[in-house]
Short mmCIF file of C-alpha atoms and ligand atoms in Angstrom, two decimals:
data_model
loop_
_atom_site.label_atom_id
_atom_site.label_comp_id
_atom_site.label_asym_id
_atom_site.label_seq_id
_atom_site.Cartn_x
_atom_site.Cartn_y
_atom_site.Cartn_z
CA HIS A 1 -21.57 -13.20 -18.39
CA ARG A 2 -17.70 -14.65 -18.75
CA SER A 3 -15.64 -15.49 -15.97
CA TRP A 4 -12.32 -13.57 -15.48
CA ALA A 5 -8.94 -13.96 -13.70
CA GLU A 6 -6.60 -12.25 -12.64
CA PRO A 7 -4.95 -10.02 -14.64
CA PHE A 8 -1.14 -11.89 -13.88
CA LYS A 9 0.48 -14.56 -14.53
CA ILE A 10 3.56 -15.80 -12.14
CA LYS A 11 6.67 -15.76 -13.14
CA MET A 12 8.37 -17.13 -9.48
CA VAL A 13 7.12 -19.23 -6.82
CA GLU A 14 8.17 -20.12 -3.12
CA LEU A 15 7.66 -23.60 -1.98
CA LEU A 16 5.50 -23.92 1.09
CA LYS A 17 6.36 -26.36 4.08
CA THR A 18 3.29 -28.88 5.36
CA THR A 19 3.03 -29.72 8.93
CA THR A 20 1.35 -32.36 11.04
CA ILE A 21 -1.24 -31.27 13.68
CA GLU A 22 0.78 -32.53 16.03
CA GLU A 23 4.03 -29.90 15.21
CA ARG A 24 1.04 -27.24 15.15
CA GLN A 25 -0.10 -27.62 18.26
CA ARG A 26 3.53 -27.58 19.59
CA ALA A 27 4.14 -24.51 17.69
CA ILE A 28 1.15 -22.78 18.86
CA ALA A 29 2.11 -23.34 22.67
CA GLU A 30 5.93 -22.32 21.81
CA ALA A 31 4.07 -19.03 20.91
CA GLY A 32 1.96 -18.17 23.97
CA TYR A 33 -0.93 -18.88 21.40
CA ASN A 34 -0.44 -16.13 19.35
CA THR A 35 -0.14 -16.27 15.85
CA PHE A 36 2.02 -12.73 15.75
CA LEU A 37 4.91 -15.83 17.01
CA LEU A 38 4.36 -18.73 15.24
CA ARG A 39 7.06 -18.51 12.64
CA SER A 40 6.72 -18.16 8.88
CA GLU A 41 8.03 -21.55 7.83
CA ASP A 42 5.38 -23.04 10.63
CA VAL A 43 2.78 -21.39 8.50
CA TYR A 44 0.28 -23.04 5.57
CA ILE A 45 -1.61 -20.20 4.30
CA ASP A 46 -0.23 -17.28 6.26
CA LEU A 47 -3.64 -14.71 6.41
CA LEU A 48 -2.42 -12.72 9.21
CA THR A 49 -1.66 -9.30 7.71
CA ASP A 50 -1.76 -7.44 3.94
CA SER A 51 1.16 -4.80 5.44
CA GLY A 52 4.02 -5.65 3.45
CA VAL A 53 3.44 -9.15 1.94
CA SER A 54 2.23 -8.97 -1.11
CA ALA A 55 3.80 -10.20 -4.03
CA MET A 56 5.81 -7.70 -6.56
CA SER A 57 6.00 -7.38 -10.04
CA ASP A 58 8.85 -7.55 -12.07
CA ARG A 59 8.58 -4.28 -13.29
CA GLN A 60 8.65 -3.38 -9.45
CA TRP A 61 12.09 -6.05 -9.29
CA ALA A 62 12.98 -4.09 -11.82
CA GLY A 63 12.90 -1.45 -10.31
CA MET A 64 15.25 -2.16 -7.16
CA MET A 65 17.61 -2.94 -9.43
CA LEU A 66 17.40 1.68 -10.01
CA GLY A 67 18.23 2.05 -6.76
CA ASP A 68 20.27 5.38 -6.37
CA GLU A 69 21.30 5.29 -2.91
CA SER A 70 22.75 8.59 -2.52
CA TYR A 71 22.37 9.93 0.73
CA ALA A 72 20.68 13.47 -0.65
CA GLY A 73 18.33 13.57 -3.75
CA SER A 74 17.69 10.22 -4.68
CA ALA A 75 16.40 9.70 -8.28
CA ASN A 76 14.02 7.31 -7.02
CA PHE A 77 12.49 10.39 -4.40
CA TYR A 78 11.79 12.74 -7.31
CA HIS A 79 10.01 9.88 -9.01
CA LEU A 80 8.07 8.68 -5.87
CA GLU A 81 7.20 12.62 -5.12
CA ALA A 82 6.12 13.29 -8.67
CA THR A 83 3.84 9.62 -8.01
CA VAL A 84 2.30 10.93 -5.05
CA ARG A 85 1.49 14.21 -6.64
CA GLU A 86 0.04 12.89 -9.52
CA CYS A 87 -1.81 10.11 -8.63
CA TYR A 88 -2.46 11.25 -4.44
CA SER A 89 -2.63 15.08 -4.95
CA TYR A 90 -0.92 15.65 -2.42
CA ALA A 91 1.89 19.16 -3.08
CA HIS A 92 4.71 17.44 -0.33
CA MET A 93 5.67 14.21 1.06
CA VAL A 94 8.56 12.66 2.52
CA PRO A 95 9.24 9.27 3.05
CA THR A 96 9.08 6.69 6.03
CA HIS A 97 10.25 3.20 6.77
CA GLN A 98 6.47 2.43 7.00
CA GLY A 99 2.86 4.00 8.15
CA ARG A 100 3.77 4.64 12.14
CA ALA A 101 6.78 6.14 11.31
CA ALA A 102 3.73 9.33 9.53
CA GLU A 103 1.67 8.69 11.93
CA HIS A 104 4.25 9.27 15.22
CA ILE A 105 5.64 12.58 12.73
CA LEU A 106 2.23 13.73 12.24
CA SER A 107 0.62 13.64 15.96
CA LYS A 108 3.94 15.28 17.17
CA LEU A 109 3.72 18.07 14.81
CA LEU A 110 -0.28 18.19 14.82
CA ILE A 111 -1.80 17.20 18.54
CA LYS A 112 -0.70 19.12 21.39
CA PRO A 113 -1.53 17.93 25.36
CA GLY A 114 -4.69 17.97 26.06
CA ASP A 115 -6.60 17.64 22.38
CA TYR A 116 -9.16 15.59 20.74
CA VAL A 117 -8.61 13.51 18.00
CA PRO A 118 -12.24 12.07 16.50
CA GLY A 119 -11.92 9.60 14.24
CA ASN A 120 -13.69 6.84 12.22
CA MET A 121 -12.76 4.04 14.61
CA TYR A 122 -9.42 3.20 16.58
CA PHE A 123 -6.88 2.14 14.91
CA THR A 124 -4.38 0.29 17.43
CA THR A 125 -1.21 2.19 16.24
CA THR A 126 -2.62 5.53 15.04
CA ARG A 127 -4.17 6.37 18.49
CA LEU A 128 -0.83 5.39 20.39
CA HIS A 129 0.82 7.74 18.51
CA GLN A 130 -2.25 10.10 19.27
CA GLU A 131 -2.22 9.48 22.65
CA LEU A 132 1.55 9.61 22.97
CA ALA A 133 1.33 13.41 21.69
CA GLY A 134 -0.73 13.71 24.48
CA GLY A 135 -3.78 14.11 22.20
CA THR A 136 -7.60 11.33 23.36
CA PHE A 137 -9.01 9.61 20.32
CA VAL A 138 -12.66 9.67 19.97
CA ASP A 139 -14.62 7.69 17.91
CA VAL A 140 -17.24 9.66 15.81
CA ILE A 141 -17.33 6.62 12.90
CA VAL A 142 -21.21 5.66 12.35
CA ASP A 143 -23.20 3.38 15.09
CA GLU A 144 -23.55 0.32 12.30
CA ALA A 145 -19.25 0.34 12.18
CA HIS A 146 -20.21 -1.88 14.99
CA ASP A 147 -22.14 -4.38 14.55
CA PRO A 148 -20.64 -7.00 12.85
CA GLN A 149 -24.48 -7.68 10.66
CA SER A 150 -25.22 -4.30 9.51
CA GLU A 151 -25.75 -4.91 5.46
CA LEU A 152 -25.13 -0.72 5.95
CA PRO A 153 -23.01 -0.03 2.32
CA PHE A 154 -20.36 2.06 3.49
CA LYS A 155 -19.95 1.18 7.67
CA GLY A 156 -17.25 3.19 7.33
CA ASN A 157 -18.83 6.92 7.26
CA VAL A 158 -18.17 9.09 9.31
CA ASP A 159 -21.56 10.32 11.98
CA ILE A 160 -21.08 14.69 11.61
CA ALA A 161 -23.63 14.55 14.34
CA LYS A 162 -21.06 13.45 16.37
CA LEU A 163 -18.35 16.05 15.63
CA ASP A 164 -21.08 18.62 16.03
CA ALA A 165 -21.16 17.08 19.36
CA LEU A 166 -17.57 17.36 19.89
CA VAL A 167 -16.88 20.67 19.42
CA GLU A 168 -19.79 21.50 20.75
CA ARG A 169 -18.00 19.55 24.59
CA VAL A 170 -13.82 20.88 23.42
CA ASP A 171 -13.89 23.29 21.07
CA ALA A 172 -12.22 23.76 17.84
CA LYS A 173 -8.92 24.69 18.98
CA ASN A 174 -8.90 21.49 20.99
CA ILE A 175 -9.03 19.66 17.70
CA PRO A 176 -6.02 20.09 15.65
CA TYR A 177 -7.40 17.27 12.61
CA VAL A 178 -9.99 14.83 11.98
CA SER A 179 -7.93 11.44 11.90
CA LEU A 180 -9.91 9.30 8.61
CA ALA A 181 -9.22 6.21 7.29
CA THR A 182 -10.25 5.07 4.32
CA CYS A 183 -11.81 1.32 4.49
CA VAL A 184 -11.32 1.39 7.97
CA ASN A 185 -9.53 -1.99 9.59
CA MET A 186 -10.72 -2.09 12.22
CA ALA A 187 -14.77 -2.50 11.44
CA GLY A 188 -14.01 -4.71 8.73
CA GLY A 189 -12.30 -3.03 5.29
CA GLN A 190 -15.05 -1.23 5.79
CA PRO A 191 -15.26 1.69 2.94
CA VAL A 192 -16.32 5.93 3.32
CA SER A 193 -18.45 7.13 0.54
CA MET A 194 -17.26 9.75 -1.27
CA ALA A 195 -20.83 11.89 -0.23
CA ASN A 196 -19.30 11.23 3.65
CA LEU A 197 -16.15 12.43 2.66
CA ARG A 198 -17.45 15.92 0.38
CA GLU A 199 -19.63 16.67 4.22
CA LEU A 200 -16.34 16.01 5.73
CA ARG A 201 -14.66 18.64 4.17
CA ASP A 202 -17.57 20.83 4.80
CA TRP A 203 -17.60 20.15 8.33
CA CYS A 204 -13.61 20.48 8.58
CA THR A 205 -13.63 23.66 6.53
CA ARG A 206 -16.34 25.24 8.19
CA HIS A 207 -14.21 24.77 12.12
CA LYS A 208 -10.65 25.55 10.30
CA VAL A 209 -9.84 21.67 10.88
CA LEU A 210 -7.26 19.91 9.39
CA LEU A 211 -8.66 17.26 7.24
CA VAL A 212 -6.33 13.77 7.71
CA HIS A 213 -6.25 11.30 5.70
CA ASP A 214 -5.28 7.53 6.24
CA MET A 215 -4.85 6.14 3.14
CA THR A 216 -3.19 2.82 3.88
CA ARG A 217 -6.14 1.62 1.43
CA VAL A 218 -7.59 3.83 -0.31
CA ALA A 219 -7.52 1.54 -3.58
CA GLU A 220 -10.25 -0.74 -2.03
CA ASN A 221 -12.14 2.52 -0.93
CA ALA A 222 -12.04 3.80 -4.55
CA TRP A 223 -13.12 0.56 -5.89
CA PHE A 224 -16.48 0.42 -3.06
CA ILE A 225 -17.78 4.00 -4.29
CA LYS A 226 -17.23 2.55 -8.04
CA GLN A 227 -19.29 0.03 -6.60
CA ARG A 228 -22.00 1.11 -5.18
CA GLU A 229 -21.86 5.37 -4.90
CA VAL A 230 -23.88 6.87 -7.77
CA GLY A 231 -22.23 8.90 -10.60
CA TYR A 232 -19.15 6.44 -9.75
CA ALA A 233 -19.81 3.72 -12.22
CA ASP A 234 -17.78 4.45 -14.85
CA LYS A 235 -15.02 6.75 -13.65
CA SER A 236 -11.76 5.00 -12.81
CA VAL A 237 -10.36 3.38 -9.63
CA ALA A 238 -7.29 6.06 -10.10
CA ALA A 239 -9.42 8.95 -10.49
CA ILE A 240 -11.52 8.22 -7.85
CA VAL A 241 -8.79 7.98 -5.65
CA HIS A 242 -6.95 11.26 -6.72
CA GLU A 243 -10.53 12.72 -6.28
CA ILE A 244 -11.39 11.09 -2.71
CA CYS A 245 -6.99 12.46 -1.32
CA ALA A 246 -8.09 15.94 -2.81
CA LEU A 247 -10.42 16.38 -0.52
CA THR A 248 -8.15 15.96 2.09
CA ASP A 249 -4.98 18.00 3.68
CA ALA A 250 -2.56 15.79 4.38
CA ALA A 251 -2.29 11.88 4.62
CA THR A 252 0.02 8.77 6.54
CA MET A 253 0.35 6.27 4.32
CA SER A 254 1.52 2.43 4.93
CA ALA A 255 2.49 1.51 1.55
CA LYS A 256 3.22 -2.10 2.76
CA LYS A 257 -0.53 -2.57 1.53
CA ASP A 258 -2.09 -1.02 -1.28
CA ALA A 259 0.47 0.19 -2.57
CA LEU A 260 2.79 -3.24 -2.76
CA VAL A 261 6.33 -2.61 -1.13
CA ASN A 262 7.54 -5.27 1.78
CA ILE A 263 8.70 -1.80 3.81
CA GLY A 264 7.92 1.71 3.11
CA GLY A 265 5.88 4.89 3.83
CA PHE A 266 5.15 8.41 3.57
CA LEU A 267 3.45 11.36 5.34
CA ALA A 268 2.18 13.77 2.59
CA MET A 269 0.52 17.26 2.73
CA ASN A 270 -0.32 20.43 1.03
CA ASP A 271 0.60 23.12 2.81
CA PRO A 272 4.53 24.27 2.54
CA ASP A 273 5.33 25.33 6.57
CA LEU A 274 3.32 21.76 7.19
CA TYR A 275 6.00 19.81 4.40
CA ARG A 276 9.01 22.13 6.45
CA ARG A 277 8.67 21.69 9.70
CA ALA A 278 7.59 17.92 8.86
CA CYS A 279 10.97 17.58 6.96
CA ASP A 280 12.86 18.87 10.82
CA MET A 281 11.16 16.27 12.34
CA ILE A 282 12.36 13.85 9.49
CA VAL A 283 15.75 14.03 9.62
CA VAL A 284 15.53 13.46 13.74
CA TYR A 285 13.72 10.25 13.66
CA GLU A 286 13.37 8.51 9.69
CA GLY A 287 16.29 10.24 7.67
CA LEU A 288 16.95 12.68 5.37
CA HIS A 289 13.77 14.01 3.75
CA THR A 290 14.70 12.72 0.90
CA TYR A 291 14.96 9.45 2.09
CA GLY A 292 13.72 8.81 5.47
CA GLY A 293 14.66 5.95 6.23
CA LEU A 294 14.41 3.62 3.05
CA ALA A 295 16.78 2.56 0.51
CA GLY A 296 16.53 3.92 -2.67
CA ARG A 297 16.05 0.65 -4.14
CA ASP A 298 12.11 0.85 -2.28
CA MET A 299 11.57 3.97 -2.95
CA GLU A 300 11.68 3.17 -6.70
CA ALA A 301 9.68 0.38 -6.20
CA MET A 302 6.82 2.72 -3.84
CA ALA A 303 6.50 4.55 -7.06
CA ILE A 304 5.73 1.44 -9.16
CA GLY A 305 3.80 0.07 -7.11
CA ILE A 306 1.91 3.56 -6.21
CA ARG A 307 0.48 2.90 -9.91
CA GLU A 308 0.05 -0.98 -10.19
CA SER A 309 -1.91 -1.01 -7.34
CA ILE A 310 -4.73 2.02 -8.71
CA ASP A 311 -5.77 -0.09 -11.95
CA ASP A 312 -9.00 -1.44 -11.97
CA ASN A 313 -8.04 -4.98 -13.38
CA HIS A 314 -5.85 -5.31 -10.26
CA ILE A 315 -8.11 -3.60 -7.65
CA ARG A 316 -11.28 -6.15 -9.22
CA ALA A 317 -8.74 -8.86 -8.81
CA ARG A 318 -8.14 -8.33 -5.40
CA ILE A 319 -11.22 -7.63 -4.61
CA GLY A 320 -12.69 -10.09 -6.22
CA GLN A 321 -10.58 -12.93 -4.33
CA VAL A 322 -11.93 -12.31 -0.82
CA GLU A 323 -15.12 -11.66 -1.87
CA TYR A 324 -14.78 -15.32 -3.23
CA LEU A 325 -13.53 -16.24 0.59
CA GLY A 326 -16.53 -14.27 1.95
CA ALA A 327 -18.98 -15.90 -0.22
CA LYS A 328 -18.31 -19.40 0.77
CA LEU A 329 -17.92 -18.95 4.59
CA GLN A 330 -21.88 -16.62 3.99
CA ALA A 331 -22.82 -19.51 2.33
CA ALA A 332 -22.01 -22.26 4.86
CA GLY A 333 -23.82 -20.67 7.57
CA VAL A 334 -19.98 -18.49 8.92
CA PRO A 335 -21.28 -16.07 10.84
CA ILE A 336 -18.84 -13.14 9.40
CA VAL A 337 -18.60 -8.96 8.96
CA ARG A 338 -21.08 -8.00 6.49
CA PRO A 339 -21.04 -6.57 4.16
CA VAL A 340 -17.03 -8.65 3.91
CA GLY A 341 -14.24 -6.33 3.08
CA GLY A 342 -11.60 -4.69 1.06
CA HIS A 343 -8.40 -6.99 2.10
CA ALA A 344 -10.06 -9.18 4.53
CA VAL A 345 -12.75 -11.27 5.85
CA PHE A 346 -13.88 -10.86 9.85
CA LEU A 347 -14.66 -14.01 12.14
CA ASP A 348 -17.46 -13.13 14.34
CA ALA A 349 -15.92 -14.76 17.52
CA ARG A 350 -18.53 -13.91 19.71
CA ARG A 351 -20.91 -15.81 17.70
CA ILE A 352 -19.27 -18.35 16.85
CA LEU A 353 -17.76 -19.03 20.83
CA PRO A 354 -20.64 -17.80 22.14
CA HIS A 355 -19.78 -20.04 24.97
CA VAL A 356 -16.60 -17.97 25.84
CA ALA A 357 -16.70 -14.84 27.83
CA GLN A 358 -15.39 -11.80 25.81
CA GLU A 359 -13.09 -11.81 29.08
CA LEU A 360 -11.61 -15.36 27.99
CA LEU A 361 -10.40 -13.92 24.93
CA PRO A 362 -12.32 -15.92 22.36
CA ALA A 363 -10.54 -14.55 19.05
CA GLN A 364 -7.59 -15.33 20.29
CA ALA A 365 -9.27 -18.76 20.99
CA LEU A 366 -10.60 -18.82 17.62
CA ALA A 367 -7.17 -18.09 15.63
CA ALA A 368 -5.23 -20.52 17.58
CA ALA A 369 -7.66 -23.40 16.81
CA LEU A 370 -7.82 -22.62 13.32
CA TYR A 371 -4.22 -22.08 12.67
CA VAL A 372 -3.85 -25.67 14.74
CA ASP A 373 -6.75 -27.21 12.79
CA SER A 374 -5.26 -26.25 8.95
CA GLY A 375 -1.52 -24.20 9.85
CA VAL A 376 -3.76 -20.81 8.50
CA ARG A 377 -2.88 -17.88 10.35
CA ALA A 378 -5.43 -15.44 11.02
CA MET A 379 -5.26 -12.05 13.51
CA GLU A 380 -6.58 -11.74 16.69
CA ARG A 381 -9.31 -8.46 16.15
CA GLY A 382 -11.01 -8.25 19.26
CA VAL A 383 -10.83 -7.42 23.32
CA VAL A 384 -6.28 -8.18 22.36
CA SER A 385 -6.21 -5.81 20.34
CA ALA A 386 -8.36 -3.37 21.78
CA GLY A 387 -5.64 -2.50 24.87
CA ARG A 388 -6.38 -1.13 27.88
CA ASP A 389 -8.06 2.84 28.64
CA ALA A 390 -4.81 5.18 28.70
CA LYS A 391 -6.53 7.41 31.56
CA THR A 392 -8.59 4.16 33.44
CA GLY A 393 -6.43 1.21 32.37
CA GLN A 394 -9.50 -0.48 32.46
CA ASN A 395 -9.86 -3.39 29.10
CA TYR A 396 -11.47 -2.18 26.52
CA TYR A 397 -14.86 -4.24 25.38
CA PRO A 398 -15.07 -3.83 21.60
CA LYS A 399 -18.62 -4.53 20.49
CA LEU A 400 -16.54 -6.42 17.35
CA GLU A 401 -14.77 -9.54 18.85
CA LEU A 402 -13.43 -10.31 15.26
CA VAL A 403 -10.75 -12.97 13.99
CA ARG A 404 -9.20 -11.36 10.62
CA LEU A 405 -8.21 -13.86 7.31
CA THR A 406 -6.29 -11.08 6.11
CA ILE A 407 -5.73 -11.86 1.92
CA PRO A 408 -1.87 -10.40 1.09
CA ARG A 409 -2.15 -9.38 -2.66
CA ARG A 410 -1.74 -11.48 -5.68
CA VAL A 411 0.17 -14.35 -3.65
CA TYR A 412 -2.30 -17.21 -3.46
CA THR A 413 -4.53 -18.62 -5.78
CA GLN A 414 -8.77 -19.86 -5.79
CA ALA A 415 -7.24 -23.70 -4.34
CA HIS A 416 -5.61 -21.61 -1.39
CA MET A 417 -8.72 -19.55 -0.63
CA ASP A 418 -11.08 -23.08 -0.91
CA VAL A 419 -8.56 -24.82 2.02
CA VAL A 420 -9.23 -22.22 4.22
CA ALA A 421 -12.89 -21.42 4.13
CA GLU A 422 -12.84 -25.50 4.87
CA SER A 423 -10.84 -25.24 7.97
CA VAL A 424 -12.53 -22.40 9.08
CA ILE A 425 -16.41 -24.51 8.22
CA GLU A 426 -14.45 -27.52 10.31
CA VAL A 427 -13.24 -25.55 13.20
CA THR A 428 -16.67 -23.67 13.44
CA GLU A 429 -18.82 -26.51 13.55
CA GLN A 430 -16.03 -27.66 16.40
CA ALA A 431 -16.29 -24.59 17.90
CA ALA A 432 -17.76 -25.86 21.48
CA SER A 433 -14.32 -27.44 22.19
CA ILE A 434 -12.98 -24.20 22.03
CA ARG A 435 -11.50 -22.41 25.35
CA GLY A 436 -10.80 -19.53 26.23
CA LEU A 437 -7.42 -17.57 27.43
CA ARG A 438 -5.83 -15.41 29.07
CA PHE A 439 -2.59 -13.78 29.30
CA VAL A 440 0.61 -15.43 30.68
CA TYR A 441 2.36 -12.26 29.69
CA GLU A 442 0.43 -8.58 28.77
CA PRO A 443 2.71 -5.62 27.06
CA GLU A 444 2.05 -2.26 28.40
CA GLN A 445 1.90 -1.19 24.92
CA LEU A 446 0.21 -3.11 21.75
CA ARG A 447 0.03 -6.27 24.05
CA PHE A 448 -1.21 -8.33 20.87
CA PHE A 449 2.02 -8.23 19.07
CA LEU A 450 4.21 -10.19 21.68
CA GLY A 451 1.34 -10.57 24.27
CA ARG A 452 1.54 -14.56 25.31
CA PHE A 453 -1.92 -16.86 26.85
CA GLU A 454 -2.64 -20.06 28.07
CA PRO A 455 -5.87 -21.81 28.40
CA VAL A 456 -7.99 -21.52 30.69
C1 LIG B 501 -5.32 1.32 8.75
C2 LIG B 501 -3.61 1.70 9.04
C3 LIG B 501 -3.01 0.06 9.20
O1 LIG B 501 -3.66 -0.51 8.33
C4 LIG B 501 -1.68 0.04 9.53
C5 LIG B 501 -1.07 -0.96 9.59
N1 LIG B 501 -1.78 -2.23 9.60
C6 LIG B 501 -1.40 -4.01 10.03
C7 LIG B 501 -0.26 -4.04 10.27
C8 LIG B 501 -0.48 -4.03 12.36
C9 LIG B 501 -0.27 -2.47 12.82
C10 LIG B 501 -0.99 -2.16 13.90
C11 LIG B 501 -1.60 -3.83 14.61
O2 LIG B 501 -2.16 -3.71 15.06
C12 LIG B 501 -1.96 -4.67 13.88
F1 LIG B 501 -1.96 -5.75 13.99
C13 LIG B 501 -0.64 -4.80 12.17
C14 LIG B 501 -1.86 -4.77 9.73
O3 LIG B 501 -1.94 -5.92 9.54
O4 LIG B 501 -3.42 -4.55 9.29
C15 LIG B 501 -0.91 1.27 10.04
C16 LIG B 501 0.67 1.17 10.03
O5 LIG B 501 1.52 0.62 9.26
P1 LIG B 501 2.56 0.07 9.02
O6 LIG B 501 2.16 -0.72 9.59
O7 LIG B 501 2.68 0.71 8.34
O8 LIG B 501 3.57 1.31 10.75
C17 LIG B 501 -1.57 2.29 9.26
N2 LIG B 501 -3.11 2.13 9.06
#
């Protein structure tokens, strides 16, 4: 067994500024104890998100110089369209400025007031756009996904029995589609198995319900199928990605994750009539159907990034880095979501801060404490992110009260991971000194982005 390293070498760097603990204490207070409100210059290792923060390759940067900035019919659009067709199987696609724009359009196109949209655990923007279109999200993920210590290899799977119960209750004509995310973000980046996907495909066909794929991290999901599912060890990630997509009818994509670009997304589908309707709506909200809110250069970089993202060596290194950090924390006894996900290591704030009731926002407090300790920026994925029930106004209290250490693609080295692990272990050991938080300002929607807090 020989060691292996990343399949790239570094050609350009951005120098980082270091800060003192006093500067960080001041910065987090000014940011209202919300890591989203910190200046990036005050952040040392930025694990807030994997969205839009990956390093592009020299080929992608070269592609930026090939931007055909024609208003209509850009050559980059046709390159992107052909790439989506070939790599992801979808017959048609419309570019959007990013993922939530695709969710906005799709929700408006397919959901009528009073509809129900079942999905494998909620995602914040996905659920919000379903609700804004008059739909109600229904969680149909397997129960194990809500247990941070369950070692189930495919915790992203849909529990078909939950779908059967829903269709009994509300009838299939009120279910426009099943919303299936691969590598479920809020569950801890947990994959869906191909077997479950095939079952879901049959269910949707039988009940005449569309199967819509949130394919934001589909390449990472493919890697877990290759590693964990019988019959896939010898298949390429590219082939598994194609097989996953081909089982679905349409997709929303935030290209800011797996597809290695800083901005961009798309809505894809097979049905020509849905494509026509999407084009008619895209010109209202995003731009002409051949640019959808993106410059030509962005579409070129995305087409190139898509191909790089489904390369086995790329994905092996990407997932390997997340696993490296997860293993270090696990070995030190830090409570994390198991199995380690594809894009992040999720700290179990409930177990790290048992003395902080969920009403006092433990994950928010832990993320702030981690930043003060080392300048590592993480993201709250607990009760603050879960928000309030749209109908009752009551807080959701999710079983998963997590802090997400999200690893950008091709950005940080193993030494950075060691620094992160050291800080997380230190903060976990000092956890008793961490106090809860309360809202000072609570936005109406997606409150975690701009909410401000103070220690109680
Ligand atoms: C599975 C999925 C996503 O992960 C996703 C985005 N994700 C982000 C950015 C973000 C989004 C929502 C938050 O509550 C959040 F705090 C962070 C992230 O960090 O994970 C989108 C939306 O794609 P857009 O960001 O291109 O519009 C759709 N689907």
